[in-house]
């Protein structure tokens, strides 16, 4: 859309940071391929696992990897906004260091929920992150948890919290439920798109394919709403979540 950046809100593009890019060369290739396809900004959301390391250690590693990559960027590459994909952990809402994992200079926190049936503890923790800690929570790839939540009312009820929902572009172009996920963008219950790219092959930077699916099946106005939402969130605003 004119004037609005195209943002990939979920990616693993830092070299040797997690199970994403395996080298500086791969990182540059991803950034160039994305830029050539029409993406302006990539939010770099490296995995953070509390069981593996402290937040301080993660941030030091991330700073080192960014330091390797940033001097090499040129006009053929997407811009990078540092962040994290924070895997849900017990007591995370009491962790004072969590602020350091927010995206850029915002209060945006991308949370990867457990790959199991969610209970009241998980929902209460998200609620605490939203209301007590005042994070703007983004649920990473909401659609990937569906198979673990069959019959679990909390999977729908979590959407009543004042949080935002990110869906992977690949889930809009293949798989049995593409209509359902595109429908969530249409009705305003999903808000952000990410490629969740890890490499150039098996998990590539395919944001544009997902955008094309949204534009074609839900309409260009829905695509524009996604872009407006992404831009507003990165500016620290809290855009309206529902279109209805
Ligand atoms: Fe991811």
PDB file of C-alpha atoms and ligand atoms in Angstrom:
ATOM      1  CA  UNK A   1       0.000   0.000   0.000  1.00  0.00           C
ATOM      2  CA  UNK A   2       1.255   3.451  -0.808  1.00  0.00           C
ATOM      3  CA  UNK A   3       3.151   4.974   2.067  1.00  0.00           C
ATOM      4  CA  UNK A   4       2.957   1.945   4.326  1.00  0.00           C
ATOM      5  CA  UNK A   5       5.954  -0.376   4.714  1.00  0.00           C
ATOM      6  CA  UNK A   6       5.522  -4.061   4.037  1.00  0.00           C
ATOM      7  CA  UNK A   7       6.594  -5.755   7.269  1.00  0.00           C
ATOM      8  CA  UNK A   8       7.481  -9.389   7.852  1.00  0.00           C
ATOM      9  CA  UNK A   9       6.644  -9.700  11.539  1.00  0.00           C
ATOM     10  CA  UNK A  10       8.259 -13.085  12.210  1.00  0.00           C
ATOM     11  CA  UNK A  11      11.641 -14.311  10.960  1.00  0.00           C
ATOM     12  CA  UNK A  12      14.810 -16.114  11.975  1.00  0.00           C
ATOM     13  CA  UNK A  13      17.388 -14.214   9.980  1.00  0.00           C
ATOM     14  CA  UNK A  14      20.322 -13.657  12.300  1.00  0.00           C
ATOM     15  CA  UNK A  15      23.339 -15.852  11.497  1.00  0.00           C
ATOM     16  CA  UNK A  16      23.873 -18.836  13.830  1.00  0.00           C
ATOM     17  CA  UNK A  17      21.496 -17.390  16.417  1.00  0.00           C
ATOM     18  CA  UNK A  18      18.978 -20.238  16.508  1.00  0.00           C
ATOM     19  CA  UNK A  19      17.713 -22.891  14.080  1.00  0.00           C
ATOM     20  CA  UNK A  20      17.350 -20.187  11.415  1.00  0.00           C
ATOM     21  CA  UNK A  21      20.063 -18.746   9.184  1.00  0.00           C
ATOM     22  CA  UNK A  22      23.263 -20.775   9.316  1.00  0.00           C
ATOM     23  CA  UNK A  23      25.647 -18.049   8.129  1.00  0.00           C
ATOM     24  CA  UNK A  24      26.045 -14.362   7.334  1.00  0.00           C
ATOM     25  CA  UNK A  25      25.768 -15.272   3.652  1.00  0.00           C
ATOM     26  CA  UNK A  26      22.421 -16.999   4.171  1.00  0.00           C
ATOM     27  CA  UNK A  27      21.154 -14.050   6.197  1.00  0.00           C
ATOM     28  CA  UNK A  28      22.089 -11.616   3.444  1.00  0.00           C
ATOM     29  CA  UNK A  29      20.495 -13.840   0.813  1.00  0.00           C
ATOM     30  CA  UNK A  30      17.233 -13.976   2.792  1.00  0.00           C
ATOM     31  CA  UNK A  31      17.237 -10.210   3.271  1.00  0.00           C
ATOM     32  CA  UNK A  32      17.887  -9.665  -0.441  1.00  0.00           C
ATOM     33  CA  UNK A  33      15.282 -12.166  -1.602  1.00  0.00           C
ATOM     34  CA  UNK A  34      12.714 -10.596   0.695  1.00  0.00           C
ATOM     35  CA  UNK A  35      13.555  -7.087  -0.463  1.00  0.00           C
ATOM     36  CA  UNK A  36      13.336  -8.118  -4.105  1.00  0.00           C
ATOM     37  CA  UNK A  37       9.896  -9.618  -3.465  1.00  0.00           C
ATOM     38  CA  UNK A  38       8.606  -6.359  -2.006  1.00  0.00           C
ATOM     39  CA  UNK A  39       9.233  -6.592   1.743  1.00  0.00           C
ATOM     40  CA  UNK A  40      10.606  -3.439   3.402  1.00  0.00           C
ATOM     41  CA  UNK A  41      11.208  -4.530   6.983  1.00  0.00           C
ATOM     42  CA  UNK A  42      11.800  -7.811   8.733  1.00  0.00           C
ATOM     43  CA  UNK A  43      11.243  -8.151  12.450  1.00  0.00           C
ATOM     44  CA  UNK A  44      14.003 -10.482  13.558  1.00  0.00           C
ATOM     45  CA  UNK A  45      12.414 -12.847  16.063  1.00  0.00           C
ATOM     46  CA  UNK A  46      15.091 -15.311  17.110  1.00  0.00           C
ATOM     47  CA  UNK A  47      13.923 -18.071  19.419  1.00  0.00           C
ATOM     48  CA  UNK A  48      14.304 -17.392  23.116  1.00  0.00           C
ATOM     49  CA  UNK A  49      14.042 -20.458  25.375  1.00  0.00           C
ATOM     50  CA  UNK A  50      14.259 -19.747  29.082  1.00  0.00           C
ATOM     51  CA  UNK A  51      15.303 -23.349  29.727  1.00  0.00           C
ATOM     52  CA  UNK A  52      18.439 -22.831  27.610  1.00  0.00           C
ATOM     53  CA  UNK A  53      19.793 -19.467  28.625  1.00  0.00           C
ATOM     54  CA  UNK A  54      19.265 -16.253  30.523  1.00  0.00           C
ATOM     55  CA  UNK A  55      17.823 -13.206  28.834  1.00  0.00           C
ATOM     56  CA  UNK A  56      21.152 -11.446  29.336  1.00  0.00           C
ATOM     57  CA  UNK A  57      22.979 -14.200  27.465  1.00  0.00           C
ATOM     58  CA  UNK A  58      20.424 -14.111  24.638  1.00  0.00           C
ATOM     59  CA  UNK A  59      20.715 -10.353  24.276  1.00  0.00           C
ATOM     60  CA  UNK A  60      24.515 -10.525  24.218  1.00  0.00           C
ATOM     61  CA  UNK A  61      24.415 -13.179  21.483  1.00  0.00           C
ATOM     62  CA  UNK A  62      21.856 -11.198  19.513  1.00  0.00           C
ATOM     63  CA  UNK A  63      23.948  -8.058  19.744  1.00  0.00           C
ATOM     64  CA  UNK A  64      26.968  -9.990  18.458  1.00  0.00           C
ATOM     65  CA  UNK A  65      25.031 -11.439  15.487  1.00  0.00           C
ATOM     66  CA  UNK A  66      23.512  -8.086  14.616  1.00  0.00           C
ATOM     67  CA  UNK A  67      26.990  -6.600  14.757  1.00  0.00           C
ATOM     68  CA  UNK A  68      28.144  -9.137  12.164  1.00  0.00           C
ATOM     69  CA  UNK A  69      25.239  -8.454   9.845  1.00  0.00           C
ATOM     70  CA  UNK A  70      24.309  -4.789  10.020  1.00  0.00           C
ATOM     71  CA  UNK A  71      27.545  -3.381   8.512  1.00  0.00           C
ATOM     72  CA  UNK A  72      26.943  -5.534   5.418  1.00  0.00           C
ATOM     73  CA  UNK A  73      23.410  -4.334   4.665  1.00  0.00           C
ATOM     74  CA  UNK A  74      22.845  -2.190   1.608  1.00  0.00           C
ATOM     75  CA  UNK A  75      19.887  -0.965  -0.407  1.00  0.00           C
ATOM     76  CA  UNK A  76      19.225  -4.432  -1.769  1.00  0.00           C
ATOM     77  CA  UNK A  77      18.387  -5.717   1.718  1.00  0.00           C
ATOM     78  CA  UNK A  78      15.339  -5.386   3.956  1.00  0.00           C
ATOM     79  CA  UNK A  79      15.746  -3.352   7.097  1.00  0.00           C
ATOM     80  CA  UNK A  80      15.905  -5.283  10.389  1.00  0.00           C
ATOM     81  CA  UNK A  81      14.121  -4.610  13.662  1.00  0.00           C
ATOM     82  CA  UNK A  82      15.488  -6.768  16.496  1.00  0.00           C
ATOM     83  CA  UNK A  83      13.104  -8.777  18.611  1.00  0.00           C
ATOM     84  CA  UNK A  84      12.559 -12.290  19.900  1.00  0.00           C
ATOM     85  CA  UNK A  85      10.102 -15.151  19.725  1.00  0.00           C
ATOM     86  CA  UNK A  86       9.691 -15.868  23.407  1.00  0.00           C
ATOM     87  CA  UNK A  87       8.699 -19.443  24.132  1.00  0.00           C
ATOM     88  CA  UNK A  88       6.144 -19.495  26.944  1.00  0.00           C
ATOM     89  CA  UNK A  89       7.647 -20.395  30.308  1.00  0.00           C
ATOM     90  CA  UNK A  90       6.480 -20.799  33.865  1.00  0.00           C
ATOM     91  CA  UNK A  91       6.554 -17.501  35.733  1.00  0.00           C
ATOM     92  CA  UNK A  92       7.395 -15.410  32.697  1.00  0.00           C
ATOM     93  CA  UNK A  93       4.962 -12.724  33.812  1.00  0.00           C
ATOM     94  CA  UNK A  94       7.088 -12.220  36.953  1.00  0.00           C
ATOM     95  CA  UNK A  95      10.369 -12.024  35.026  1.00  0.00           C
ATOM     96  CA  UNK A  96      11.634  -8.444  35.247  1.00  0.00           C
ATOM     97  CA  UNK A  97      14.058  -9.062  32.393  1.00  0.00           C
ATOM     98  CA  UNK A  98      11.281  -9.732  29.922  1.00  0.00           C
ATOM     99  CA  UNK A  99      11.246  -6.083  28.869  1.00  0.00           C
ATOM    100  CA  UNK A 100      14.560  -6.707  27.109  1.00  0.00           C
ATOM    101  CA  UNK A 101      12.904  -9.133  24.702  1.00  0.00           C
ATOM    102  CA  UNK A 102      10.456  -6.617  23.274  1.00  0.00           C
ATOM    103  CA  UNK A 103      10.591  -5.712  19.589  1.00  0.00           C
ATOM    104  CA  UNK A 104      12.685  -2.650  18.867  1.00  0.00           C
ATOM    105  CA  UNK A 105      11.846   0.222  21.198  1.00  0.00           C
ATOM    106  CA  UNK A 106       8.257  -0.913  21.701  1.00  0.00           C
ATOM    107  CA  UNK A 107       6.362  -2.939  24.310  1.00  0.00           C
ATOM    108  CA  UNK A 108       5.592  -5.578  21.672  1.00  0.00           C
ATOM    109  CA  UNK A 109       6.257  -9.094  22.927  1.00  0.00           C
ATOM    110  CA  UNK A 110       5.991 -12.013  20.482  1.00  0.00           C
ATOM    111  CA  UNK A 111       4.994 -15.072  22.510  1.00  0.00           C
ATOM    112  CA  UNK A 112       5.151 -18.643  21.269  1.00  0.00           C
ATOM    113  CA  UNK A 113       2.563 -20.607  23.205  1.00  0.00           C
ATOM    114  CA  UNK A 114       3.081 -24.239  24.274  1.00  0.00           C
ATOM    115  CA  UNK A 115       2.466 -26.946  21.674  1.00  0.00           C
ATOM    116  CA  UNK A 116      -0.063 -28.658  23.941  1.00  0.00           C
ATOM    117  CA  UNK A 117      -3.581 -28.020  25.159  1.00  0.00           C
ATOM    118  CA  UNK A 118      -3.692 -24.617  26.864  1.00  0.00           C
ATOM    119  CA  UNK A 119      -5.114 -24.346  30.367  1.00  0.00           C
ATOM    120  CA  UNK A 120      -6.111 -21.529  32.684  1.00  0.00           C
ATOM    121  CA  UNK A 121      -2.500 -21.071  33.791  1.00  0.00           C
ATOM    122  CA  UNK A 122      -1.401 -20.165  30.263  1.00  0.00           C
ATOM    123  CA  UNK A 123      -4.340 -17.821  29.761  1.00  0.00           C
ATOM    124  CA  UNK A 124      -3.869 -16.154  33.150  1.00  0.00           C
ATOM    125  CA  UNK A 125      -0.198 -15.614  32.362  1.00  0.00           C
ATOM    126  CA  UNK A 126      -1.074 -13.947  29.067  1.00  0.00           C
ATOM    127  CA  UNK A 127      -3.614 -11.816  30.892  1.00  0.00           C
ATOM    128  CA  UNK A 128      -0.975 -10.780  33.406  1.00  0.00           C
ATOM    129  CA  UNK A 129       1.443  -9.894  30.602  1.00  0.00           C
ATOM    130  CA  UNK A 130      -1.242  -7.697  29.033  1.00  0.00           C
ATOM    131  CA  UNK A 131      -2.785  -6.036  32.072  1.00  0.00           C
ATOM    132  CA  UNK A 132      -0.159  -6.111  34.825  1.00  0.00           C
ATOM    133  CA  UNK A 133       3.031  -5.823  32.782  1.00  0.00           C
ATOM    134  CA  UNK A 134       1.470  -3.679  30.070  1.00  0.00           C
ATOM    135  CA  UNK A 135       3.074  -5.575  27.226  1.00  0.00           C
ATOM    136  CA  UNK A 136       1.428  -5.538  23.845  1.00  0.00           C
ATOM    137  CA  UNK A 137       1.366  -9.285  23.353  1.00  0.00           C
ATOM    138  CA  UNK A 138       1.477 -10.831  19.897  1.00  0.00           C
ATOM    139  CA  UNK A 139       0.631 -14.522  19.656  1.00  0.00           C
ATOM    140  CA  UNK A 140       3.098 -16.121  17.234  1.00  0.00           C
ATOM    141  CA  UNK A 141       1.617 -18.319  14.483  1.00  0.00           C
ATOM    142  CA  UNK A 142      -1.720 -18.848  16.253  1.00  0.00           C
ATOM    143  CA  UNK A 143      -2.766 -21.325  13.591  1.00  0.00           C
ATOM    144  CA  UNK A 144       0.014 -23.773  14.400  1.00  0.00           C
ATOM    145  CA  UNK A 145      -1.573 -24.553  17.779  1.00  0.00           C
ATOM    146  CA  UNK A 146      -4.975 -25.532  16.442  1.00  0.00           C
ATOM    147  CA  UNK A 147      -4.199 -29.244  16.277  1.00  0.00           C
ATOM    148  CA  UNK A 148      -3.360 -29.264  20.004  1.00  0.00           C
ATOM    149  CA  UNK A 149      -6.524 -27.429  21.077  1.00  0.00           C
ATOM    150  CA  UNK A 150      -9.311 -29.560  19.646  1.00  0.00           C
ATOM    151  CA  UNK A 151     -12.412 -28.917  21.748  1.00  0.00           C
ATOM    152  CA  UNK A 152     -10.521 -26.519  24.023  1.00  0.00           C
ATOM    153  CA  UNK A 153     -12.669 -23.393  24.454  1.00  0.00           C
ATOM    154  CA  UNK A 154      -9.611 -21.458  25.627  1.00  0.00           C
ATOM    155  CA  UNK A 155      -8.219 -21.511  22.085  1.00  0.00           C
ATOM    156  CA  UNK A 156     -11.015 -19.152  21.047  1.00  0.00           C
ATOM    157  CA  UNK A 157     -11.370 -17.320  24.348  1.00  0.00           C
ATOM    158  CA  UNK A 158      -7.746 -16.193  24.337  1.00  0.00           C
ATOM    159  CA  UNK A 159      -8.703 -13.899  21.462  1.00  0.00           C
ATOM    160  CA  UNK A 160     -10.808 -11.855  23.882  1.00  0.00           C
ATOM    161  CA  UNK A 161      -7.628 -10.626  25.561  1.00  0.00           C
ATOM    162  CA  UNK A 162      -6.296  -7.319  24.211  1.00  0.00           C
ATOM    163  CA  UNK A 163      -3.562  -9.005  22.202  1.00  0.00           C
ATOM    164  CA  UNK A 164      -2.685  -9.343  18.533  1.00  0.00           C
ATOM    165  CA  UNK A 165      -2.544 -12.486  16.436  1.00  0.00           C
ATOM    166  CA  UNK A 166       0.192 -13.291  13.935  1.00  0.00           C
ATOM    167  CA  UNK A 167      -0.267 -15.964  11.278  1.00  0.00           C
ATOM    168  CA  UNK A 168       2.391 -17.492   9.046  1.00  0.00           C
ATOM    169  CA  UNK A 169       2.155 -16.736   5.348  1.00  0.00           C
ATOM    170  CA  UNK A 170       2.694 -20.400   4.455  1.00  0.00           C
ATOM    171  CA  UNK A 171      -0.496 -21.330   6.302  1.00  0.00           C
ATOM    172  CA  UNK A 172      -2.464 -19.114   3.892  1.00  0.00           C
ATOM    173  CA  UNK A 173      -1.209 -20.856   0.770  1.00  0.00           C
ATOM    174  CA  UNK A 174      -1.118 -24.539   1.708  1.00  0.00           C
ATOM    175  CA  UNK A 175      -2.701 -26.919   4.168  1.00  0.00           C
ATOM    176  CA  UNK A 176      -6.314 -27.855   4.849  1.00  0.00           C
ATOM    177  CA  UNK A 177      -7.370 -24.679   6.674  1.00  0.00           C
ATOM    178  CA  UNK A 178      -6.218 -21.808   4.476  1.00  0.00           C
ATOM    179  CA  UNK A 179      -9.776 -20.443   4.268  1.00  0.00           C
ATOM    180  CA  UNK A 180     -10.124 -20.396   8.033  1.00  0.00           C
ATOM    181  CA  UNK A 181      -6.909 -18.421   8.593  1.00  0.00           C
ATOM    182  CA  UNK A 182      -7.656 -15.962   5.806  1.00  0.00           C
ATOM    183  CA  UNK A 183     -11.127 -15.609   7.340  1.00  0.00           C
ATOM    184  CA  UNK A 184      -9.514 -14.542  10.605  1.00  0.00           C
ATOM    185  CA  UNK A 185      -7.866 -11.657   8.787  1.00  0.00           C
ATOM    186  CA  UNK A 186     -11.156 -10.817   7.139  1.00  0.00           C
ATOM    187  CA  UNK A 187     -13.100 -10.682  10.410  1.00  0.00           C
ATOM    188  CA  UNK A 188     -10.342  -8.852  12.247  1.00  0.00           C
ATOM    189  CA  UNK A 189      -9.359 -11.619  14.675  1.00  0.00           C
ATOM    190  CA  UNK A 190      -5.904 -11.981  13.043  1.00  0.00           C
ATOM    191  CA  UNK A 191      -3.740  -8.930  12.566  1.00  0.00           C
ATOM    192  CA  UNK A 192      -0.181  -9.582  11.436  1.00  0.00           C
ATOM    193  CA  UNK A 193       1.583 -11.685   8.842  1.00  0.00           C
ATOM    194  CA  UNK A 194       5.017 -13.246   9.141  1.00  0.00           C
ATOM    195  CA  UNK A 195       7.002 -15.605   6.984  1.00  0.00           C
ATOM    196  CA  UNK A 196       8.634 -17.353   9.969  1.00  0.00           C
ATOM    197  CA  UNK A 197      11.462 -17.948   7.505  1.00  0.00           C
ATOM    198  CA  UNK A 198      14.458 -19.933   8.694  1.00  0.00           C
ATOM    199  CA  UNK A 199      16.360 -20.432   5.436  1.00  0.00           C
ATOM    200  CA  UNK A 200      16.035 -20.250   1.657  1.00  0.00           C
ATOM    201  CA  UNK A 201      14.740 -23.757   1.087  1.00  0.00           C
ATOM    202  CA  UNK A 202      12.433 -25.582   3.482  1.00  0.00           C
ATOM    203  CA  UNK A 203      11.220 -22.481   5.356  1.00  0.00           C
ATOM    204  CA  UNK A 204      11.765 -19.617   2.914  1.00  0.00           C
ATOM    205  CA  UNK A 205      10.893 -15.907   3.059  1.00  0.00           C
ATOM    206  CA  UNK A 206       7.475 -16.284   1.429  1.00  0.00           C
ATOM    207  CA  UNK A 207       5.600 -13.333   2.913  1.00  0.00           C
ATOM    208  CA  UNK A 208       4.526 -12.033  -0.456  1.00  0.00           C
ATOM    209  CA  UNK A 209       2.783 -15.280  -1.373  1.00  0.00           C
ATOM    210  CA  UNK A 210       0.720 -15.018   1.801  1.00  0.00           C
ATOM    211  CA  UNK A 211      -0.058 -11.387   1.040  1.00  0.00           C
ATOM    212  CA  UNK A 212      -1.219 -12.311  -2.433  1.00  0.00           C
ATOM    213  CA  UNK A 213      -3.557 -14.926  -0.959  1.00  0.00           C
ATOM    214  CA  UNK A 214      -5.059 -12.386   1.441  1.00  0.00           C
ATOM    215  CA  UNK A 215      -5.451  -9.773  -1.281  1.00  0.00           C
ATOM    216  CA  UNK A 216      -7.069 -12.225  -3.658  1.00  0.00           C
ATOM    217  CA  UNK A 217      -9.386 -14.010  -1.240  1.00  0.00           C
ATOM    218  CA  UNK A 218     -10.154 -11.346   1.378  1.00  0.00           C
ATOM    219  CA  UNK A 219      -9.554  -8.148  -0.557  1.00  0.00           C
ATOM    220  CA  UNK A 220      -6.995  -5.387  -0.823  1.00  0.00           C
ATOM    221  CA  UNK A 221      -8.659  -3.495   2.035  1.00  0.00           C
ATOM    222  CA  UNK A 222      -7.822  -6.364   4.401  1.00  0.00           C
ATOM    223  CA  UNK A 223      -4.221  -6.306   3.211  1.00  0.00           C
ATOM    224  CA  UNK A 224      -4.094  -2.584   3.846  1.00  0.00           C
ATOM    225  CA  UNK A 225      -5.469  -3.139   7.340  1.00  0.00           C
ATOM    226  CA  UNK A 226      -2.613  -5.583   8.040  1.00  0.00           C
ATOM    227  CA  UNK A 227      -0.083  -2.997   6.866  1.00  0.00           C
ATOM    228  CA  UNK A 228      -1.669  -0.234   8.929  1.00  0.00           C
ATOM    229  CA  UNK A 229      -1.701  -2.459  11.998  1.00  0.00           C
ATOM    230  CA  UNK A 230       1.972  -3.414  11.582  1.00  0.00           C
ATOM    231  CA  UNK A 231       3.068   0.181  11.102  1.00  0.00           C
ATOM    232  CA  UNK A 232       1.033   1.434  14.064  1.00  0.00           C
ATOM    233  CA  UNK A 233       2.322  -1.271  16.410  1.00  0.00           C
ATOM    234  CA  UNK A 234       5.920  -0.492  15.479  1.00  0.00           C
ATOM    235  CA  UNK A 235       5.221   3.146  16.331  1.00  0.00           C
ATOM    236  CA  UNK A 236       4.046   2.085  19.788  1.00  0.00           C
ATOM    237  CA  UNK A 237       0.369   2.590  19.065  1.00  0.00           C
ATOM    238  CA  UNK A 238      -2.432   0.122  19.801  1.00  0.00           C
ATOM    239  CA  UNK A 239      -4.579  -0.076  16.692  1.00  0.00           C
ATOM    240  CA  UNK A 240      -8.161  -1.286  16.888  1.00  0.00           C
ATOM    241  CA  UNK A 241      -8.157  -5.052  16.668  1.00  0.00           C
ATOM    242  CA  UNK A 242     -11.574  -5.921  15.293  1.00  0.00           C
ATOM    243  CA  UNK A 243     -13.001  -4.712  12.043  1.00  0.00           C
ATOM    244  CA  UNK A 244     -16.562  -5.639  12.951  1.00  0.00           C
TER     245      UNK A 244
HETATM  246 FE1  LIG B   1       9.419 -18.701  14.558  1.00  0.00          FE
END
